[in-house]
Coordinates of C-alpha atoms in Angstrom, one line a residue:
F1 CA 130.2 -164.4 31.8
A2 CA 127.6 -165.3 34.5
S3 CA 127.5 -162.9 37.4
Y4 CA 129.8 -164.7 39.7
Y5 CA 132.8 -164.9 37.4
G6 CA 135.3 -162.0 37.6
D7 CA 138.8 -160.8 38.0
H8 CA 140.7 -162.3 40.9
M9 CA 138.5 -165.4 41.1
V10 CA 139.6 -168.9 42.0
L11 CA 138.5 -171.8 39.9
Q12 CA 138.5 -175.4 41.1
K13 CA 141.8 -177.1 40.4
K14 CA 142.5 -180.7 39.2
P15 CA 141.5 -183.5 39.4
S16 CA 138.2 -181.6 38.7
G17 CA 137.5 -179.4 35.8
A18 CA 136.1 -176.0 36.4
V19 CA 132.8 -175.2 34.8
V20 CA 132.6 -171.8 33.0
W21 CA 129.3 -170.4 31.7
G22 CA 127.7 -167.2 30.5
H23 CA 125.2 -165.5 28.2
G24 CA 125.2 -164.9 24.5
E25 CA 123.2 -164.6 21.3
L26 CA 121.1 -167.7 20.7
G27 CA 122.8 -170.1 18.3
A28 CA 126.2 -168.3 18.4
V29 CA 129.4 -170.1 19.1
V30 CA 131.5 -168.8 22.0
T31 CA 135.2 -169.5 22.2
V32 CA 136.7 -169.7 25.7
T33 CA 140.5 -169.3 26.0
L34 CA 142.7 -169.7 29.1
S35 CA 146.0 -167.9 28.8
G36 CA 149.0 -168.0 31.0
A37 CA 152.0 -165.7 31.5
G38 CA 152.9 -163.6 28.4
G39 CA 149.5 -164.5 26.8
L40 CA 150.5 -168.1 26.1
I41 CA 147.3 -170.0 25.3
V42 CA 146.9 -173.0 27.7
M43 CA 143.6 -174.3 26.3
E44 CA 140.7 -173.3 24.1
K45 CA 137.1 -174.5 24.3
T46 CA 134.0 -173.8 22.2
A47 CA 130.4 -173.8 23.3
Q48 CA 127.1 -173.0 21.6
V49 CA 124.6 -170.6 23.1
K50 CA 121.4 -172.5 23.7
G51 CA 117.9 -171.5 24.6
P52 CA 115.5 -170.6 25.9
S53 CA 117.7 -168.6 28.3
G54 CA 120.6 -168.0 25.8
T55 CA 123.4 -169.5 27.9
W56 CA 126.6 -171.3 27.0
T57 CA 128.6 -173.7 29.2
T58 CA 131.9 -175.4 29.0
V59 CA 134.1 -177.5 31.2
L60 CA 137.8 -176.6 31.3
D61 CA 140.4 -179.4 31.3
P62 CA 141.7 -180.0 34.8
V63 CA 144.4 -177.4 35.8
D64 CA 147.1 -177.6 38.5
R65 CA 147.0 -175.1 41.3
G66 CA 148.4 -171.7 40.7
G67 CA 148.2 -168.7 38.3
P68 CA 147.7 -166.0 37.4
Y69 CA 145.7 -166.8 34.2
A70 CA 143.4 -164.8 31.9
L71 CA 140.1 -166.2 30.8
T72 CA 138.5 -164.8 27.7
A73 CA 135.1 -165.5 26.2
E74 CA 134.7 -164.4 22.5
Q75 CA 131.6 -164.3 20.4
G76 CA 132.0 -162.9 16.9
L77 CA 133.7 -159.5 17.3
E78 CA 132.9 -159.2 21.0
N79 CA 135.1 -160.5 23.8
V80 CA 135.4 -160.2 27.6
T81 CA 138.6 -161.0 29.5
L82 CA 138.9 -161.9 33.2
R83 CA 142.3 -161.4 34.7
D84 CA 144.3 -162.6 37.7
I85 CA 142.5 -165.9 37.8
Y86 CA 143.9 -168.7 40.0
F87 CA 143.2 -172.4 40.3
G88 CA 142.8 -173.8 43.8
D89 CA 140.0 -175.1 46.0
V90 CA 136.6 -173.5 46.1
W91 CA 134.5 -173.6 49.3
L92 CA 130.9 -172.5 49.7
C93 CA 130.0 -171.0 53.1
S94 CA 126.3 -170.8 53.9
G95 CA 123.8 -170.4 56.7
Q96 CA 122.4 -167.7 58.9
S97 CA 123.8 -164.9 61.1
N98 CA 126.6 -166.8 62.8
M99 CA 128.0 -167.5 59.3
A100 CA 127.2 -163.9 58.3
M101 CA 129.2 -162.4 61.3
T102 CA 132.1 -160.5 59.8
V103 CA 135.7 -160.5 60.7
L104 CA 135.1 -157.0 62.2
Q105 CA 132.8 -158.6 64.8
V106 CA 135.0 -161.4 66.2
A107 CA 137.4 -161.6 69.1
N108 CA 140.7 -159.9 68.3
A109 CA 139.1 -158.3 65.2
S110 CA 141.8 -155.7 64.8
Q111 CA 144.6 -158.3 64.8
E112 CA 142.7 -160.5 62.4
L113 CA 142.0 -157.6 60.0
A114 CA 145.6 -156.5 60.1
M115 CA 146.7 -160.0 59.0
A116 CA 144.5 -159.9 55.8
S117 CA 147.3 -158.7 53.6
R118 CA 149.3 -161.9 54.3
Y119 CA 146.8 -163.9 52.3
P120 CA 146.5 -162.6 48.8
Y121 CA 145.8 -166.0 47.4
V122 CA 142.7 -166.5 49.5
R123 CA 140.1 -164.9 47.3
I124 CA 136.6 -163.9 48.6
F125 CA 133.1 -163.5 47.0
A126 CA 129.8 -162.7 48.7
A127 CA 126.4 -163.0 47.1
A128 CA 123.8 -160.4 48.2
P129 CA 120.8 -161.7 50.2
A130 CA 118.0 -162.4 47.7
R131 CA 114.8 -164.6 47.6
S132 CA 112.7 -165.9 44.8
G133 CA 109.6 -168.0 44.4
V134 CA 111.1 -169.8 41.4
E135 CA 114.5 -171.2 40.7
L136 CA 116.8 -168.6 39.2
E137 CA 119.6 -169.3 36.7
D138 CA 121.9 -166.5 37.9
L139 CA 122.4 -164.4 41.0
E140 CA 120.3 -161.3 41.1
R141 CA 122.8 -159.2 43.1
I142 CA 126.3 -159.5 44.5
D143 CA 127.6 -157.8 47.6
L144 CA 131.2 -158.5 47.1
P145 CA 132.7 -159.4 43.6
W146 CA 135.7 -161.7 43.7
S147 CA 138.4 -159.7 45.6
I148 CA 141.8 -159.9 47.2
P149 CA 141.2 -159.6 50.9
T150 CA 141.6 -156.1 52.5
A151 CA 141.0 -155.2 56.1
A152 CA 138.6 -152.3 55.9
E153 CA 137.0 -152.7 52.5
N154 CA 135.8 -156.2 52.5
L155 CA 136.7 -158.3 55.6
G156 CA 135.6 -155.5 57.9
H157 CA 132.8 -154.1 55.9
G158 CA 130.3 -154.0 58.7
N159 CA 128.1 -156.2 61.0
F160 CA 126.4 -159.3 59.5
T161 CA 127.3 -158.2 56.0
Y162 CA 130.6 -159.4 54.5
F163 CA 132.9 -161.0 54.8
S164 CA 132.1 -164.0 56.9
A165 CA 134.5 -164.6 59.8
V166 CA 134.0 -168.3 59.9
C167 CA 134.4 -168.6 56.2
W168 CA 137.5 -166.4 56.1
L169 CA 139.2 -168.1 59.1
L170 CA 138.6 -171.6 57.6
G171 CA 139.8 -170.5 54.2
R172 CA 142.9 -168.9 55.6
S173 CA 143.7 -172.0 57.6
L174 CA 143.2 -174.2 54.6
Y175 CA 145.6 -172.1 52.7
E176 CA 148.2 -172.4 55.4
A177 CA 147.7 -176.2 55.6
L178 CA 147.6 -176.9 51.9
G179 CA 149.6 -174.1 50.3
S180 CA 147.0 -173.9 47.5
P181 CA 144.9 -170.9 46.5
I182 CA 141.5 -170.9 48.1
G183 CA 138.3 -169.4 46.8
L184 CA 135.6 -168.6 49.4
V185 CA 131.9 -168.0 48.4
E186 CA 129.7 -166.6 51.1
V187 CA 126.0 -167.2 50.7
A188 CA 124.3 -166.4 54.0
W189 CA 121.2 -164.6 55.4
A190 CA 120.5 -164.0 59.1
G191 CA 117.4 -165.4 60.8
T192 CA 116.6 -168.0 58.1
P193 CA 115.4 -171.6 58.7
I194 CA 116.8 -174.6 56.9
E195 CA 113.5 -174.9 55.0
A196 CA 114.3 -171.6 53.1
W197 CA 117.6 -173.1 51.9
S198 CA 116.0 -176.4 50.9
S199 CA 114.6 -177.3 47.5
R200 CA 111.0 -178.4 47.3
R201 CA 112.4 -181.8 46.4
A202 CA 114.3 -182.0 49.7
L203 CA 111.3 -180.7 51.7
Q204 CA 109.0 -183.3 50.1
A205 CA 111.5 -186.0 51.1
C206 CA 110.8 -185.1 54.7
G207 CA 107.0 -185.0 54.2
L208 CA 106.9 -181.2 54.3
P209 CA 104.6 -179.5 51.8
E210 CA 106.2 -176.6 50.0
D211 CA 104.2 -174.1 52.1
T212 CA 105.3 -175.6 55.4
G213 CA 107.3 -173.1 57.4
R214 CA 105.1 -170.1 56.7
E215 CA 103.8 -170.5 60.2
G216 CA 106.5 -169.7 62.8
P217 CA 106.7 -169.0 66.5
W218 CA 107.6 -165.4 66.3
S219 CA 106.2 -162.2 64.7
F220 CA 106.5 -158.5 64.9
L221 CA 103.3 -158.1 66.8
W222 CA 104.7 -160.6 69.3
Y223 CA 107.8 -158.4 69.6
C224 CA 105.7 -155.4 70.3
A225 CA 103.8 -157.2 73.1
C226 CA 107.0 -158.5 74.7
F227 CA 108.9 -155.3 74.7
N228 CA 106.1 -152.7 75.1
L229 CA 106.9 -151.2 71.7
K230 CA 104.3 -149.1 69.9
P231 CA 102.7 -151.1 67.2
A232 CA 103.8 -148.5 64.6
L233 CA 107.4 -149.5 65.3
C234 CA 106.6 -153.0 64.3
F235 CA 105.2 -152.4 60.9
A236 CA 108.3 -151.0 59.1
P237 CA 110.6 -154.0 59.0
P238 CA 113.3 -154.3 56.3
L239 CA 112.0 -157.7 55.4
S240 CA 108.6 -158.4 54.1
L241 CA 106.9 -160.3 56.9
A242 CA 103.2 -160.6 56.4
L243 CA 101.2 -159.9 59.6
S244 CA 97.7 -160.9 60.2
S245 CA 95.3 -158.9 62.4
S246 CA 95.7 -161.5 65.2
T247 CA 98.2 -161.1 68.0
S248 CA 98.7 -164.8 68.2
P249 CA 102.4 -165.8 68.2
H250 CA 101.6 -168.1 65.3
Q251 CA 101.9 -165.7 62.4
H252 CA 102.3 -166.4 58.7
L253 CA 106.0 -165.8 57.8
S254 CA 107.0 -164.6 54.4
G255 CA 110.2 -163.1 53.1
P256 CA 113.4 -165.0 53.6
Q257 CA 111.8 -167.5 56.0
T258 CA 109.5 -168.9 53.3
P259 CA 110.4 -172.5 52.2
S260 CA 112.8 -172.8 49.2
V261 CA 113.1 -169.0 48.5
L262 CA 116.8 -168.9 49.3
W263 CA 117.5 -172.2 47.5
N264 CA 115.8 -170.6 44.5
A265 CA 117.7 -167.3 44.5
M266 CA 121.1 -168.0 46.2
I267 CA 122.0 -171.7 45.8
H268 CA 120.3 -172.8 42.5
P269 CA 122.2 -170.1 40.5
L270 CA 125.6 -171.5 41.8
L271 CA 125.0 -175.1 40.8
N272 CA 127.3 -174.9 37.8
M273 CA 130.2 -174.0 40.0
T274 CA 132.7 -176.7 40.7
L275 CA 133.2 -177.0 44.5
R276 CA 135.7 -178.7 46.8
G277 CA 133.5 -178.4 49.9
V278 CA 130.8 -176.7 51.9
A279 CA 130.7 -175.1 55.4
W280 CA 127.3 -174.6 57.0
Y281 CA 126.4 -172.7 60.2
Q282 CA 122.7 -172.6 60.8
G283 CA 120.0 -173.6 63.2
E284 CA 119.9 -171.1 66.0
P285 CA 116.6 -169.7 67.3
P286 CA 115.4 -166.1 67.2
F287 CA 117.5 -163.7 69.2
L288 CA 114.4 -162.3 71.0
S289 CA 112.8 -165.1 72.9
P290 CA 110.1 -165.4 75.6
G291 CA 111.4 -165.1 79.2
V292 CA 114.7 -163.4 78.2
E293 CA 115.3 -159.8 79.4
Q294 CA 116.4 -157.6 76.6
P295 CA 116.8 -153.8 76.4
L296 CA 113.9 -151.9 74.7
L297 CA 114.5 -151.6 71.0
S298 CA 114.3 -148.2 69.4
H299 CA 112.7 -147.8 65.9
R300 CA 116.2 -147.3 64.5
A301 CA 117.5 -150.5 66.1
L302 CA 114.4 -152.5 65.1
T303 CA 114.7 -151.5 61.4
S304 CA 118.5 -151.7 61.1
P305 CA 120.4 -154.4 59.3
S306 CA 122.2 -155.4 62.5
F307 CA 118.9 -156.2 64.2
W308 CA 118.2 -158.6 61.4
G309 CA 121.6 -160.0 61.9
T310 CA 120.5 -161.2 65.3
G311 CA 117.5 -163.4 64.3
E312 CA 118.0 -167.1 63.8
A313 CA 115.8 -170.1 63.2
N314 CA 115.4 -173.8 63.7
A315 CA 115.9 -174.3 67.4
F316 CA 112.3 -173.1 67.8
L317 CA 110.9 -174.0 64.3
H318 CA 110.4 -177.6 63.2
T319 CA 113.1 -178.6 65.6
D320 CA 112.3 -182.3 65.7
Q321 CA 112.2 -182.5 61.9
Y322 CA 115.8 -181.3 61.6
N323 CA 117.0 -184.9 61.8
C324 CA 115.4 -185.3 58.4
T325 CA 115.6 -181.8 56.9
F326 CA 119.3 -181.4 57.4
P327 CA 120.5 -184.8 56.0
A328 CA 118.0 -184.2 53.1
L329 CA 119.5 -180.8 52.4
V330 CA 123.0 -182.2 52.4
A331 CA 122.1 -185.0 50.0
D332 CA 120.1 -182.7 47.8
W333 CA 122.8 -180.1 47.5
R334 CA 125.3 -182.8 46.6
R335 CA 123.1 -184.3 43.9
A336 CA 122.4 -180.8 42.5
F337 CA 126.0 -179.5 42.5
H338 CA 127.3 -182.8 41.0
A339 CA 124.7 -182.6 38.2
G340 CA 125.1 -178.9 37.6
S341 CA 128.8 -179.1 37.3
A342 CA 128.6 -181.9 34.7
G343 CA 129.9 -184.3 37.3
Q344 CA 133.0 -182.2 38.2
T345 CA 131.9 -181.6 41.8
E346 CA 132.3 -185.0 43.5
P347 CA 129.0 -186.9 44.4
L348 CA 129.9 -187.0 48.1
L349 CA 130.8 -183.3 48.3
P350 CA 132.5 -182.8 51.7
F351 CA 130.1 -181.0 53.9
G352 CA 131.2 -179.4 57.3
F353 CA 128.9 -177.8 59.8
V354 CA 128.9 -176.1 63.2
Q355 CA 126.9 -177.7 66.0
L356 CA 124.9 -175.1 67.9
S357 CA 126.7 -173.1 70.5
T358 CA 124.8 -171.5 73.5
Y359 CA 122.1 -169.0 74.2
R360 CA 120.4 -168.7 77.6
R361 CA 122.4 -169.8 80.6
R362 CA 119.7 -171.1 82.9
S363 CA 117.0 -172.1 80.4
A364 CA 115.0 -175.2 81.1
D365 CA 114.2 -175.5 77.4
D366 CA 115.9 -178.4 75.7
S367 CA 115.3 -177.3 72.1
F368 CA 119.0 -176.5 71.7
A369 CA 120.0 -179.9 73.0
R370 CA 117.5 -181.6 70.7
L371 CA 118.7 -179.7 67.7
R372 CA 122.4 -180.4 68.4
W373 CA 121.4 -184.1 68.4
H374 CA 119.3 -183.8 65.3
Q375 CA 122.2 -182.1 63.5
T376 CA 124.0 -185.5 63.6
A377 CA 120.8 -187.3 62.3
D378 CA 120.4 -188.6 65.9
L379 CA 123.6 -190.6 65.8
G380 CA 125.8 -188.3 67.8
L381 CA 128.9 -188.3 65.6
V382 CA 129.6 -187.6 61.9
P383 CA 130.4 -188.9 59.5
N384 CA 127.8 -191.6 59.9
A385 CA 125.7 -193.9 57.8
R386 CA 123.0 -191.2 57.2
M387 CA 125.5 -188.4 56.7
P388 CA 128.6 -189.7 55.0
S389 CA 131.5 -187.4 54.2
T390 CA 130.4 -184.8 56.7
F391 CA 132.3 -183.2 59.6
M392 CA 131.2 -181.2 62.6
A393 CA 132.7 -178.5 64.8
V394 CA 131.3 -178.8 68.3
A395 CA 130.7 -175.3 69.7
M396 CA 128.7 -175.8 73.0
D397 CA 131.8 -174.8 75.0
L398 CA 132.3 -171.4 73.3
G399 CA 129.5 -169.5 75.0
D400 CA 129.8 -165.7 75.1
E401 CA 127.4 -164.1 77.5
H402 CA 128.8 -160.7 77.0
S403 CA 128.8 -160.6 73.2
P404 CA 127.6 -157.2 72.0
Y405 CA 125.6 -159.1 69.3
G406 CA 123.7 -161.2 71.8
S407 CA 124.8 -164.4 73.5
I408 CA 123.6 -166.4 70.6
H409 CA 126.4 -164.9 68.5
P410 CA 129.7 -165.8 70.3
R411 CA 132.8 -163.9 69.2
D412 CA 135.2 -166.8 69.3
K413 CA 135.0 -167.8 65.7
Q414 CA 138.7 -168.8 65.7
N415 CA 138.0 -172.1 67.6
V416 CA 135.0 -172.8 65.4
A417 CA 137.1 -172.4 62.3
H418 CA 139.9 -174.5 63.8
R419 CA 137.6 -177.4 64.5
L420 CA 136.1 -177.1 61.0
L421 CA 139.6 -177.1 59.6
L422 CA 140.4 -180.4 61.4
G423 CA 137.3 -182.0 59.9
A424 CA 138.0 -180.7 56.5
R425 CA 141.6 -182.0 56.5
A426 CA 140.4 -185.5 57.7
V427 CA 137.2 -185.8 55.6
A428 CA 137.8 -183.6 52.5
Y429 CA 141.5 -184.1 52.2
R430 CA 141.7 -187.6 53.7
D431 CA 144.6 -186.8 56.1
K432 CA 144.5 -189.9 58.3
D433 CA 146.8 -188.4 60.9
V434 CA 144.4 -185.6 61.9
V435 CA 142.2 -186.1 65.0
F436 CA 139.0 -184.2 64.2
Q437 CA 136.4 -185.7 66.7
G438 CA 136.1 -185.5 70.4
P439 CA 135.7 -188.5 72.7
Y440 CA 132.5 -190.5 72.3
P441 CA 131.1 -193.3 74.4
T442 CA 131.3 -196.8 73.1
R443 CA 129.5 -198.7 75.9
A444 CA 128.0 -198.2 79.3
I445 CA 128.0 -201.0 82.0
L446 CA 125.7 -200.8 85.0
E447 CA 126.9 -202.0 88.3
V448 CA 123.6 -202.5 90.1
T449 CA 124.8 -203.6 93.5
R450 CA 127.2 -200.6 93.8
G451 CA 124.9 -198.1 92.2
L452 CA 127.4 -197.1 89.5
L453 CA 127.4 -196.7 85.8
N454 CA 130.8 -197.1 84.0
V455 CA 131.0 -195.3 80.6
T456 CA 133.8 -196.2 78.2
Y457 CA 135.0 -193.7 75.7
S458 CA 136.6 -194.0 72.3
Q459 CA 139.6 -191.8 73.1
E460 CA 141.8 -190.7 76.0
L461 CA 140.0 -188.3 78.3
I462 CA 141.1 -185.0 79.7
C463 CA 138.7 -183.9 82.5
R464 CA 138.5 -180.1 82.8
Q465 CA 135.5 -179.8 85.1
R466 CA 134.9 -182.7 87.5
D467 CA 132.0 -181.1 89.4
A468 CA 129.9 -180.1 86.4
Q469 CA 126.5 -181.8 86.5
A470 CA 126.6 -182.8 82.8
F471 CA 125.6 -186.5 83.0
E472 CA 121.9 -187.5 83.6
V473 CA 120.2 -190.9 83.7
C474 CA 116.7 -191.8 82.7
C475 CA 115.5 -193.1 86.0
S476 CA 112.0 -194.5 85.3
S477 CA 109.9 -197.6 85.0
Q478 CA 108.9 -196.4 81.5
A479 CA 111.0 -194.7 78.8
S480 CA 108.5 -192.0 78.0
P481 CA 108.0 -189.7 79.7
C482 CA 111.4 -190.1 81.2
R483 CA 112.5 -188.8 84.6
W484 CA 116.0 -187.4 84.2
L485 CA 118.2 -187.3 87.3
R486 CA 121.7 -185.9 87.7
A487 CA 124.4 -188.6 87.8
P488 CA 127.5 -187.2 89.6
V489 CA 131.0 -188.1 88.3
V490 CA 132.7 -190.4 90.8
A491 CA 135.9 -191.1 88.9
V492 CA 137.5 -190.3 85.5
G493 CA 140.1 -192.8 84.2
S494 CA 142.1 -192.7 81.0
R495 CA 139.1 -193.7 78.9
T496 CA 136.3 -194.3 81.4
V497 CA 133.9 -192.2 83.5
T498 CA 132.2 -193.7 86.5
L499 CA 128.8 -192.2 87.5
A500 CA 126.9 -192.5 90.8
L501 CA 123.3 -193.5 90.5
S502 CA 122.3 -193.0 94.2
G503 CA 119.2 -191.0 93.3
C504 CA 117.7 -193.7 91.1
R505 CA 115.5 -196.3 92.8
T506 CA 114.1 -197.8 89.7
L507 CA 115.4 -198.8 86.2
V508 CA 118.1 -196.8 84.4
L509 CA 116.7 -196.7 80.8
G510 CA 118.9 -194.0 79.3
L511 CA 122.0 -191.7 79.6
R512 CA 122.6 -188.3 78.3
Y513 CA 125.5 -185.8 78.4
A514 CA 125.6 -182.0 78.1
W515 CA 121.8 -181.9 77.4
A516 CA 121.3 -178.2 78.0
E517 CA 121.1 -174.9 76.2
W518 CA 124.3 -173.7 78.0
P519 CA 125.9 -176.9 79.2
C520 CA 129.3 -175.5 80.4
E521 CA 131.5 -172.5 80.8
Y522 CA 133.9 -171.2 78.1
Q523 CA 136.2 -174.0 77.1
A524 CA 135.3 -175.8 80.4
C525 CA 133.0 -178.7 79.5
P526 CA 133.8 -181.7 81.6
L527 CA 135.5 -183.9 78.9
Y528 CA 138.0 -183.2 76.1
N529 CA 140.6 -185.3 74.3
P530 CA 144.3 -184.5 74.5
Q531 CA 144.0 -182.4 71.3
G532 CA 141.5 -180.0 73.1
L533 CA 138.4 -181.2 71.3
P534 CA 135.3 -181.4 73.5
A535 CA 133.3 -184.6 73.9
P536 CA 130.0 -183.9 71.9
P537 CA 126.6 -184.2 73.6
F538 CA 124.8 -187.4 73.3
L539 CA 121.6 -189.2 74.2

């Protein structure tokens, strides 16, 4: 079998058929048998080994949820049997270090780990970080083969290794909601930009040549300069980052930041897998950033895996191209998984993502706000026309200034997973009774004579922070550059917010909300709906 098939795995249940593939002798016929209790044969398929790579592929008939089954591949006198196989829903979890944060690292970690044994039908698998200059057929390495969850051995393995807390908490919640076995596939690497996860096809769709992204706004020499580290400490990183002799902050990036290398090595090998959905958590900037005080890093800290768990990407790299690169990645992954699974993964594969959380409390930089906006293809809410069948977990109210992993890595992954769960139930499972979005404005009416702006929202409003300076108006005679002024909240009705425009003596050309790197305190943004979901930022 291919590398990511194994004992304890979950295969996608009906109405889809699970794809099974592996390696064999060129021209040979492989017989694949699915057996139930007592060895009773449920189905039998044959496939021929084809070149040039010597692989065989078959699609199982759709199977109802449940198990256990045995899956045997036989070629001549040789056979391999996988046991304890279940049919359920398979979800792929991908992204950077906030996806890679393990259950060991989250709030109430000991309690979460102690509960692992209650979920033997939520099976977990983690690919090892790998990169390649060409598209690979199979995974090079695996960190965690298909496993029944255990506290210490796999859910609490270490920092930024396996298993992903967001992925686990989402899968566990899906199991509770659906009662169906869940297979979770973690494919994440800290500090990686979206360009590395994108095929060359997707990058070209956004006008990015394949070598775009090699230049980035951070480097090891820059780290040295910022933190008074001896240069020698900066030349032994665990990742291969090519350094030029210049100390300019614009260095050539290589390793896992290079365009398409993670698509090639970590996503392309999985395309034959039949999936039910994807969860994505990516976009944060590098942990070390200009103007932020950080403790001096020792050589041991700088070269440790946990240091690399703290570097993240697109808030400071090609930020304003994310409104193309992200929708392009979603569409490209969908096409590729649909084709790779012989049409068994649905064309509009449900795709959930986490909107950026917080980083620096008093930063004047609006790159976070811009990236949050671009994550929705500049439309504010998903699903939308550019991003159908997607769902979003707003996380800007989950800031964690005292996180031992840096404020960019908040420990409240339970709320993140809960908000993803609501979106998955509504979008992937079409549960029309689930509210999965926060309130969003539908219109704004200017009362010029009274100096007020009345904003109408789509849902009932719960105001948690009346005094927060979250609303701003573009008060200017020209749209660009815009002069943004605070617009204090005068009143909050059941579905309306009234803002004062006393500081604006010219035209009001725009309105924005929560447009900041750290827009509000923990679970205390100004506006929520009765279900506790925050109103997302907008422009």
